[in-house]
Amino acid sequence: MTFFVRSHNGTVPGVTSTVMGMTTSASVPAGPDSAIARRGTVTDRLVEANEHYAAAFTDPGMDARPVLHVAVVACMDARLDLHAALGLELGDCHTIRNAGGVVTDDVIRSLTISQRKLGTRSIVLIHHTGCGLESLTEDFRTELELEVGQRPAWAVESFRDVDQDVRQSMQRVRTSPFLLHTDDVRGFVFDVRTGLLREIDPA
């Protein structure tokens, strides 16, 4: 498993980018005194990677308010590197991610706090090709109920048409009574094969 830590200025034109590669699986100490060698879990490796990161970390002195006053709602899919794909730096935006990148009540909660308390004005919604939710149905909730004896209160939010689901998410944002700024809401589908965004017409 390989982790990459991108420098703060990695996407600014004219500024040299520093990318540090960290191959945690190969760098795990093998000595008998190593806790990671004894446990060897993925989380242990992440903690070790953080120690390397913290050793070179400098407090950027940023405010909690995003520099670009934008919130990005996207799928949790591991293939989406939002900062790299959108040319963003640390501190530029709020990122809100869930399965499918759909606008649920909890996403509205986060967006409301983002706008009303932390100054964001624009909202970008990003779904992607080949999403796992396209292979699910609401039957998943029934399967869970049969397995654990309790039906989930949440909806799966599965879909078949990714473009239409982006439109639905845009509509949910634009009609929310809790959001102050709904003039600049745009939706996209990210192509996991090409890395390109395709904008979705809300109509």
Tab-separated table of N, CA and C in Angstrom, residues 75-77 79-80 98-102 126-140 156-166 188-193 198 200:
chain	number	residue	atom	x	y	z
A	75	CYS	N	-18.379	11.482	-3.879
A	75	CYS	CA	-18.436	10.093	-3.442
A	75	CYS	C	-17.183	9.740	-2.640
A	76	MET	N	-17.304	8.749	-1.793
A	76	MET	CA	-16.177	8.301	-0.979
A	76	MET	C	-15.241	7.377	-1.748
A	77	ASP	N	-15.558	7.087	-3.015
A	77	ASP	CA	-14.773	6.151	-3.816
A	77	ASP	C	-13.278	6.460	-3.731
A	79	ARG	N	-10.955	6.001	-5.720
A	79	ARG	CA	-10.309	6.431	-6.962
A	79	ARG	C	-10.362	7.939	-7.165
A	80	LEU	N	-11.111	8.654	-6.335
A	80	LEU	CA	-11.262	10.101	-6.492
A	80	LEU	C	-10.288	10.840	-5.588
A	98	ASN	N	-19.541	10.876	0.945
A	98	ASN	CA	-20.313	9.729	1.413
A	98	ASN	C	-20.457	8.745	0.256
A	99	ALA	N	-21.126	7.639	0.501
A	99	ALA	CA	-21.347	6.653	-0.558
A	99	ALA	C	-22.226	7.256	-1.642
A	100	GLY	N	-21.678	7.423	-2.825
A	100	GLY	CA	-22.429	7.981	-3.947
A	100	GLY	C	-22.323	9.477	-4.105
A	101	GLY	N	-21.876	10.175	-3.074
A	101	GLY	CA	-21.831	11.630	-3.142
A	101	GLY	C	-23.208	12.260	-3.198
A	102	VAL	N	-24.215	11.542	-2.710
A	102	VAL	CA	-25.591	12.033	-2.774
A	102	VAL	C	-25.862	13.035	-1.650
A	126	ILE	N	-20.095	16.176	-7.031
A	126	ILE	CA	-19.374	15.285	-7.933
A	126	ILE	C	-19.761	13.827	-7.709
A	127	HIS	N	-20.398	13.248	-8.721
A	127	HIS	CA	-20.580	11.795	-8.798
A	127	HIS	C	-19.482	11.261	-9.719
A	128	HIS	N	-19.508	9.965	-10.018
A	128	HIS	CA	-18.479	9.419	-10.898
A	128	HIS	C	-18.980	8.199	-11.648
A	129	THR	N	-18.264	7.839	-12.686
A	129	THR	CA	-18.605	6.649	-13.460
A	129	THR	C	-18.260	5.399	-12.653
A	130	GLY	N	-18.993	4.336	-12.922
A	130	GLY	CA	-18.721	3.058	-12.268
A	130	GLY	C	-18.935	3.071	-10.769
A	131	CYS	N	-19.912	3.830	-10.305
A	131	CYS	CA	-20.164	3.930	-8.858
A	131	CYS	C	-20.786	2.639	-8.320
A	132	GLY	N	-20.375	2.243	-7.136
A	132	GLY	CA	-20.893	1.034	-6.501
A	132	GLY	C	-22.374	1.093	-6.210
A	133	LEU	N	-22.925	2.302	-6.038
A	133	LEU	CA	-24.355	2.409	-5.741
A	133	LEU	C	-25.219	2.012	-6.936
A	134	GLU	N	-24.621	1.998	-8.116
A	134	GLU	CA	-25.385	1.597	-9.293
A	134	GLU	C	-25.710	0.103	-9.281
A	135	SER	N	-24.994	-0.660	-8.472
A	135	SER	CA	-25.232	-2.112	-8.411
A	135	SER	C	-26.071	-2.509	-7.204
A	136	LEU	N	-26.516	-1.530	-6.413
A	136	LEU	CA	-27.337	-1.815	-5.236
A	136	LEU	C	-28.777	-1.393	-5.467
A	137	THR	N	-29.658	-1.899	-4.617
A	137	THR	CA	-31.044	-1.447	-4.579
A	137	THR	C	-31.422	-1.254	-3.118
A	138	GLU	N	-32.631	-0.759	-2.909
A	138	GLU	CA	-33.109	-0.597	-1.540
A	138	GLU	C	-33.311	-1.942	-0.851
A	139	ASP	N	-33.243	-3.038	-1.623
A	139	ASP	CA	-33.320	-4.374	-1.026
A	139	ASP	C	-32.175	-4.613	-0.040
A	140	PHE	N	-31.116	-3.854	-0.191
A	140	PHE	CA	-29.983	-3.974	0.728
A	140	PHE	C	-30.425	-3.738	2.172
A	156	VAL	N	-30.641	3.679	1.102
A	156	VAL	CA	-29.410	3.320	0.391
A	156	VAL	C	-29.018	4.425	-0.588
A	157	GLU	N	-29.990	5.087	-1.173
A	157	GLU	CA	-29.772	6.140	-2.173
A	157	GLU	C	-29.102	5.577	-3.433
A	158	SER	N	-29.450	4.362	-3.781
A	158	SER	CA	-28.913	3.761	-5.001
A	158	SER	C	-29.521	4.446	-6.221
A	159	PHE	N	-28.879	4.282	-7.367
A	159	PHE	CA	-29.380	4.889	-8.594
A	159	PHE	C	-28.907	4.083	-9.801
A	160	ARG	N	-29.568	4.307	-10.932
A	160	ARG	CA	-29.186	3.662	-12.188
A	160	ARG	C	-28.644	4.681	-13.185
A	161	ASP	N	-29.126	5.905	-13.095
A	161	ASP	CA	-28.740	6.972	-14.024
A	161	ASP	C	-27.944	8.011	-13.248
A	162	VAL	N	-26.621	8.020	-13.441
A	162	VAL	CA	-25.773	8.906	-12.654
A	162	VAL	C	-26.072	10.374	-12.947
A	163	ASP	N	-26.364	10.720	-14.193
A	163	ASP	CA	-26.680	12.106	-14.531
A	163	ASP	C	-27.925	12.581	-13.792
A	164	GLN	N	-28.956	11.730	-13.794
A	164	GLN	CA	-30.196	12.104	-13.123
A	164	GLN	C	-29.987	12.227	-11.616
A	165	ASP	N	-29.124	11.391	-11.054
A	165	ASP	CA	-28.885	11.477	-9.622
A	165	ASP	C	-28.149	12.763	-9.264
A	166	VAL	N	-27.251	13.226	-10.136
A	166	VAL	CA	-26.608	14.521	-9.915
A	166	VAL	C	-27.659	15.624	-9.942
A	188	PHE	N	-21.373	17.573	-11.437
A	188	PHE	CA	-20.473	16.965	-12.415
A	188	PHE	C	-20.431	15.451	-12.231
A	189	VAL	N	-20.005	14.771	-13.298
A	189	VAL	CA	-19.666	13.351	-13.216
A	189	VAL	C	-18.187	13.232	-13.548
A	190	PHE	N	-17.436	12.617	-12.649
A	190	PHE	CA	-16.005	12.399	-12.840
A	190	PHE	C	-15.798	11.047	-13.518
A	191	ASP	N	-15.045	11.057	-14.618
A	191	ASP	CA	-14.763	9.815	-15.331
A	191	ASP	C	-13.517	9.177	-14.731
A	192	VAL	N	-13.673	8.016	-14.117
A	192	VAL	CA	-12.543	7.393	-13.416
A	192	VAL	C	-11.487	6.854	-14.383
A	193	ARG	N	-11.810	6.771	-15.672
A	193	ARG	CA	-10.839	6.282	-16.654
A	193	ARG	C	-10.015	7.410	-17.275
A	198	ARG	N	-17.391	15.970	-16.266
A	198	ARG	CA	-18.421	16.309	-17.258
A	198	ARG	C	-19.561	16.993	-16.525
A	200	ILE	N	-23.142	18.498	-15.611
A	200	ILE	CA	-24.518	18.046	-15.815
A	200	ILE	C	-25.453	19.241	-15.850
